[in-house]
Coordinates of C-alpha atoms in Angstrom, one line a residue:
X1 CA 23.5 -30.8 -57.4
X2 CA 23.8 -32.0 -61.1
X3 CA 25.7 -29.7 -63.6
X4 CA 26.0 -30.1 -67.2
X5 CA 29.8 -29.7 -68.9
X6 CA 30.4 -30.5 -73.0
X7 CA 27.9 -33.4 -72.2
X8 CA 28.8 -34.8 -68.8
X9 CA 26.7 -34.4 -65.5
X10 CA 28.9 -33.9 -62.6
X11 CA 27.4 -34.3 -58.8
X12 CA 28.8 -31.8 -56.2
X13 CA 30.1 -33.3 -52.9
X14 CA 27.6 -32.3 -50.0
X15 CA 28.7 -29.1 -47.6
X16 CA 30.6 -30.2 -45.1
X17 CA 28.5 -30.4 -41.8
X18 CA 29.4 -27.5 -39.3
X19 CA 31.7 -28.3 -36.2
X20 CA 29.7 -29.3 -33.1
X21 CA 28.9 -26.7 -30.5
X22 CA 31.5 -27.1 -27.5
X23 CA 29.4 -27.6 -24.3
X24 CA 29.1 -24.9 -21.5
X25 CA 31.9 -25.2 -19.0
X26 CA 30.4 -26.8 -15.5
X27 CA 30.5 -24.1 -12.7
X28 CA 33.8 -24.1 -10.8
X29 CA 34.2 -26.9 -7.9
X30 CA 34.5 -25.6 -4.4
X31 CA 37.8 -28.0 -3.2
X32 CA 36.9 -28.1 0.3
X33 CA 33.4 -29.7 -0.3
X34 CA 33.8 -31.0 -3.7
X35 CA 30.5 -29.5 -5.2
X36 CA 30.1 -26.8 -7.9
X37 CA 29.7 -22.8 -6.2
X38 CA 26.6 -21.4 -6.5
X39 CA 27.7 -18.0 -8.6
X40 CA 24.9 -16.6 -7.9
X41 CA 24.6 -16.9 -4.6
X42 CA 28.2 -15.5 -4.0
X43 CA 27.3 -12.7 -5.5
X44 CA 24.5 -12.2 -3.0
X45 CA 25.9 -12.5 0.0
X46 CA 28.7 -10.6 -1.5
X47 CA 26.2 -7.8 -2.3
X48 CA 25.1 -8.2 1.6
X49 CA 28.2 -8.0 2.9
X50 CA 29.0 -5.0 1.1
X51 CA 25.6 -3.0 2.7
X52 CA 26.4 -4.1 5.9
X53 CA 30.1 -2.8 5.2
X54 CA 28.8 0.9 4.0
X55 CA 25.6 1.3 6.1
X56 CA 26.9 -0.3 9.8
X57 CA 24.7 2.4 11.5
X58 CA 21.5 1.8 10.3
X59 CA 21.4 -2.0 8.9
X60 CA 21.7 -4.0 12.1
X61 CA 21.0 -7.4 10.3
X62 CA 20.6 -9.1 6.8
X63 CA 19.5 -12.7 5.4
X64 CA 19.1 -14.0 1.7
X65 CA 15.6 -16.1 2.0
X66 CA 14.9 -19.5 0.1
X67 CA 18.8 -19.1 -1.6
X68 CA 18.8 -22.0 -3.1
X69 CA 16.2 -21.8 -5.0
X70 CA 17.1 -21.9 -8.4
X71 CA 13.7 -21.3 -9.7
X72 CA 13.0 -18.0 -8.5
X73 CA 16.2 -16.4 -9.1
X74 CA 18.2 -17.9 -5.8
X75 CA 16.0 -16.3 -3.2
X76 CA 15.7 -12.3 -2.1
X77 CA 17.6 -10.4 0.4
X78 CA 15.8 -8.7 3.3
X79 CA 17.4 -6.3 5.0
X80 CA 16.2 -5.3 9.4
X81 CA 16.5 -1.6 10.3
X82 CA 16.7 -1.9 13.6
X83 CA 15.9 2.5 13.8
X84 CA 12.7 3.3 12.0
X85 CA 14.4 6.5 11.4
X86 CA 17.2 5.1 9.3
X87 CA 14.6 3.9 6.6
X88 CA 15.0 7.2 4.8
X89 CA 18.7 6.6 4.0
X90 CA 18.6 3.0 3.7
X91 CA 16.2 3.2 0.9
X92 CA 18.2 6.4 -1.1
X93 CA 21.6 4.3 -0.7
X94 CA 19.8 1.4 -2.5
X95 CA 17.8 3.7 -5.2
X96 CA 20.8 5.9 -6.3
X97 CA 23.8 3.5 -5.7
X98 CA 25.5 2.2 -9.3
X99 CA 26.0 -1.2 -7.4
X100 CA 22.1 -1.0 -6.4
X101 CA 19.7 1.1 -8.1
X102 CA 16.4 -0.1 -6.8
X103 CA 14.8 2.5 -8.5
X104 CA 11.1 0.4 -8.8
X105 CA 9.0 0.6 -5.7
X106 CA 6.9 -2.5 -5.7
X107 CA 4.8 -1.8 -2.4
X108 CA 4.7 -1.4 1.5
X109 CA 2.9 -3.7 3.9
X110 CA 2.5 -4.8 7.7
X111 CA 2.4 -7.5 9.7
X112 CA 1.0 -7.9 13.3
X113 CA 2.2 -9.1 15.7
X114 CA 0.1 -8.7 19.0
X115 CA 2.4 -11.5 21.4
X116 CA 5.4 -8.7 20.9
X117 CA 3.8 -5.3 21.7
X118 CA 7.3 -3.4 21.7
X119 CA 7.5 -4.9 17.9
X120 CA 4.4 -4.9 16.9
X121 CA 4.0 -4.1 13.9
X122 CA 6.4 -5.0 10.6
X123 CA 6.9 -2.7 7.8
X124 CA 8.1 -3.9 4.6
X125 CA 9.3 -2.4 1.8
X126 CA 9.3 -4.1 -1.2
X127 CA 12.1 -2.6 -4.0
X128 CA 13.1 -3.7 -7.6
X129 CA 16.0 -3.3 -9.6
X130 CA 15.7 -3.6 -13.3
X131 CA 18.9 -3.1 -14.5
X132 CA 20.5 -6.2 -12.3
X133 CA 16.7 -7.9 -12.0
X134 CA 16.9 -8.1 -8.3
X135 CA 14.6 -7.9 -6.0
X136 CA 15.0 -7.1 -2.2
X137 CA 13.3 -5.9 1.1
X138 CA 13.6 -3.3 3.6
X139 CA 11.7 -4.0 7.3
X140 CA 11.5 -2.8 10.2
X141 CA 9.7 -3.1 13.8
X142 CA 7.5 -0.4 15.4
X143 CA 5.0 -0.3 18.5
X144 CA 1.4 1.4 18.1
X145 CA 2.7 4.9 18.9
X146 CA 6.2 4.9 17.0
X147 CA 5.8 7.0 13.8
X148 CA 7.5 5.4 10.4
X149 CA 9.3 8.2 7.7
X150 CA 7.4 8.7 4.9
X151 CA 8.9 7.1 1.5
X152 CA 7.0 9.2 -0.5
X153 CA 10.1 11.8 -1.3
X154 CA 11.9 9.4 -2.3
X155 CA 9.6 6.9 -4.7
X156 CA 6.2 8.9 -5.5
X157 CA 4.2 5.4 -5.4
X158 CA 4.6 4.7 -2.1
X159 CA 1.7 6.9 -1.9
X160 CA -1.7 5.1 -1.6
X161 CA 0.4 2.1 0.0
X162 CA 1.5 3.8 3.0
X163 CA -2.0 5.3 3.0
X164 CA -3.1 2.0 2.6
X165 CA -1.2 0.3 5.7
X166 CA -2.5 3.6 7.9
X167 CA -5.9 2.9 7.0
X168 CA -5.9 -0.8 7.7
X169 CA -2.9 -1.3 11.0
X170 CA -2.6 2.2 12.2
X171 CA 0.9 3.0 11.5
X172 CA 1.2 6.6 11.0
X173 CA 4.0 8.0 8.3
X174 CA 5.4 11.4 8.8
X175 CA 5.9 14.1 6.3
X176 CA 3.5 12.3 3.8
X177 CA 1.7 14.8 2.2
X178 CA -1.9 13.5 2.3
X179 CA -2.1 10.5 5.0
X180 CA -5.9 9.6 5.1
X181 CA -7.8 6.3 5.0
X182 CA -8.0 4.8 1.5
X183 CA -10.1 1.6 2.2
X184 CA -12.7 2.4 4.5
X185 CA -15.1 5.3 4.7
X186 CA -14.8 8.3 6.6
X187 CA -16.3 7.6 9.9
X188 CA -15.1 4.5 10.6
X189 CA -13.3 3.8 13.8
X190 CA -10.4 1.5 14.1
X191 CA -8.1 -0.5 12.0
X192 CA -9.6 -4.1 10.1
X193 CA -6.6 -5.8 9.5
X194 CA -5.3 -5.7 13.6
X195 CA -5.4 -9.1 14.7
X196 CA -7.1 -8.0 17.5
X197 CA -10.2 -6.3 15.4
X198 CA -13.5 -8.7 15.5
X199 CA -14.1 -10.0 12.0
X200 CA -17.9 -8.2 12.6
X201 CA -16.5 -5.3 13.2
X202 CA -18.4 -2.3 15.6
X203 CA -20.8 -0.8 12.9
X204 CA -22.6 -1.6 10.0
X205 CA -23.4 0.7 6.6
X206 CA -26.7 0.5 5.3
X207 CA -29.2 2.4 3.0
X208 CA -32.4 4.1 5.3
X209 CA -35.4 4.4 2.9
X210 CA -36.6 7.3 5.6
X211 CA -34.2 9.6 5.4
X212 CA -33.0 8.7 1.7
X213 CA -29.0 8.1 2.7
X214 CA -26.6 5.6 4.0
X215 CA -26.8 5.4 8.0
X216 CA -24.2 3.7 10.3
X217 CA -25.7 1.5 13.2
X218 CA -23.8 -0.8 15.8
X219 CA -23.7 -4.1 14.5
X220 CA -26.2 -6.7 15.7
X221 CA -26.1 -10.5 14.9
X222 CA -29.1 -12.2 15.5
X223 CA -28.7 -15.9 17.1
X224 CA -32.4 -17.0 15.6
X225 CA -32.9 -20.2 13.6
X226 CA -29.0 -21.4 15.1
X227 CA -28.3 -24.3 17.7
X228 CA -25.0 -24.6 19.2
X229 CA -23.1 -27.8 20.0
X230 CA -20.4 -26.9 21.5
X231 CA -18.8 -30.5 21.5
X232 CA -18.6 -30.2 18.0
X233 CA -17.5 -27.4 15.9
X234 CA -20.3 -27.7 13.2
X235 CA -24.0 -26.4 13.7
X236 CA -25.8 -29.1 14.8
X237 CA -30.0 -28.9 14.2
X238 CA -32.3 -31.0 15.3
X239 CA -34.5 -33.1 12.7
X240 CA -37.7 -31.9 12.0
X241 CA -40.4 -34.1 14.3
X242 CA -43.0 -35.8 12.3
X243 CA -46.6 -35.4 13.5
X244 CA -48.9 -38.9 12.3
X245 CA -51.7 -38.1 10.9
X246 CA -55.3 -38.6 12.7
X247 CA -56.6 -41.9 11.7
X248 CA -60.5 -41.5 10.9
X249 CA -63.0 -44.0 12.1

C-alpha cells in the first residue's frame, strides 16, 4: 500500500506469509513387523476382548469382519451367543454400558440353513452406536422348535422386524406383545423365505367376479404352449412349418 507523508509516497513491506502447517505424525511402527499399527483396529479387538472378559457365560465367540477395511470404518464386530436365552442380557450390557451404548436398533433378520437342522436358522441383530459410530452384531443359532427372546422390551423397534422374520422363517419370539404375520395375508400357510418353500408356492389369491371377493385356490401352472429340452437349459420351440401354396393350373 501507498501512503502520503509531507509529500513523499512510502510503500509498505508485504505481511509476512504464515508459518507452514507441520504435517500429521505417521501412526506409530509396530517393531516386531516394521509396519505402522492399525489404531483402530486395536481398539476393536480391544473392545472384543473386553466383552468376552465381562460376559464369559453367554458370549461363546467373537470376530471383527473385513478389519482392514479402511473404507468402511475397519470392519464390524459380530458377536455368537451360543444360548438363545442369553440374547436378552447381551443386548442390555451393549445398550446401557458407557463403553457401549448401542442404543439404535437397526433391524433383525435370518438365515437358513436347511444342510444343519440343529442350527438352522440364524438370528441377527443388527445395533448402532452413535456416540462412538460403531456398528456391531448379535447372532445366534436356533432349530425350527427353539423359541428366541423377544427384543422388544428392550429397543421398541424390534417390533415389526421380529414380526417380520416370524412371518417369513417361522421363528417364534416370546413375550412379544403382538407376534403375527406382517407380510402375508391371513390364511396363508407356511413360511416364503424357507429354502425349502417352492418359489410357486401352495395357493394363489385372486378376485371371483361371482361372489364379489378375493378367493384362495391351489396353485395350478399350466405346461401349454412350452417344450422342454432337457439337454439344454433354455426353452427350445420348434420353427413354425411352412405350408407351399397350391399351384393353379
Amino acid at each position: 500500500a501507498t501512503h502520503a507523508r509531507k509529500g513523499r509516497s512510502t510503500v509498505s513491506p508485504p505481511p509476512p506469509s504464515p508459518p507452514p502447517r507441520p504435517s500429521p505424525a505417521p501412526p506409530p511402527a509396530d517393531p516386531a513387523a516394521g509396519a505402522p499399527i492399525n489404531t483402530k483396529l486395536e481398539s476393536q479387538k480391544a473392545f472384543v476382548s473386553s466383552l468376552i472378559s465381562m460376559l464369559p457365560k453367554h458370549i461363546t465367540g467373537a470376530a471383527i469382519q473385513k478389519a482392514h477395511d479402511t473404507a468402511h470404518n475397519h470392519g464390524e464386530i459380530v458377536l455368537d451367543v451360543a444360548n438363545p436365552a442369553s440374547l436378552t442380557p447381551v443386548l442390555r450390557f451393549l445398550r446401557d454400558h458407557n463403553s457401549a451404548l448401542f442404543r439404535t436398533f437397526i433391524d433383525v433378520t435370518a438365515t437358513d440353513f436347511p444342510s444343519n437342522p440343529a442350527r438352522r436358522f440364524r438370528v441377527t441383530y443388527n445395533l448402532l452406536s452413535v456416540k462412538y459410530n460403531a456398528r456391531i452384531r448379535v447372532q445366534t443359532f436356533v432349530d425350527e422348535l427353539t423359541p428366541v427372546p423377544s427384543a422388544v422390551p428392550l429397543f421398541c423397534g424390534a417390533d415389526w422386524f421380529e414380526r417380520e422374520v416370524w412371518d417369513m422363517y417361522g421363528v417364534y419370539f416370546y413375550n412379544h406383545p403382538d407376534l403375527r404375520r406382517i407380510l402375508t395375508d391371513y390364511g396363508f400357510e407356511g413360511h416364503p423365505q424357507r429354502k425349502d418353500f417352492p418359489l410357486s408356492g401352495y395357493v394363489e389369491v385372486r378376485y371371483d367376479d361371482k361372489e364379489k371377493r378375493v378367493v384362495q385356490e391351489p396353485v395350478e401352472i399350466t405346461q401349454e404352449y412350452r417344450s422342454f429340452d432337457y439337454s439344454s437349459p433354455w426353452e427350445v420351440f420348434s420353427e413354425p412349418k411352412v405350408v407351399p401354396k397350391a399351384v393353379e393350373k
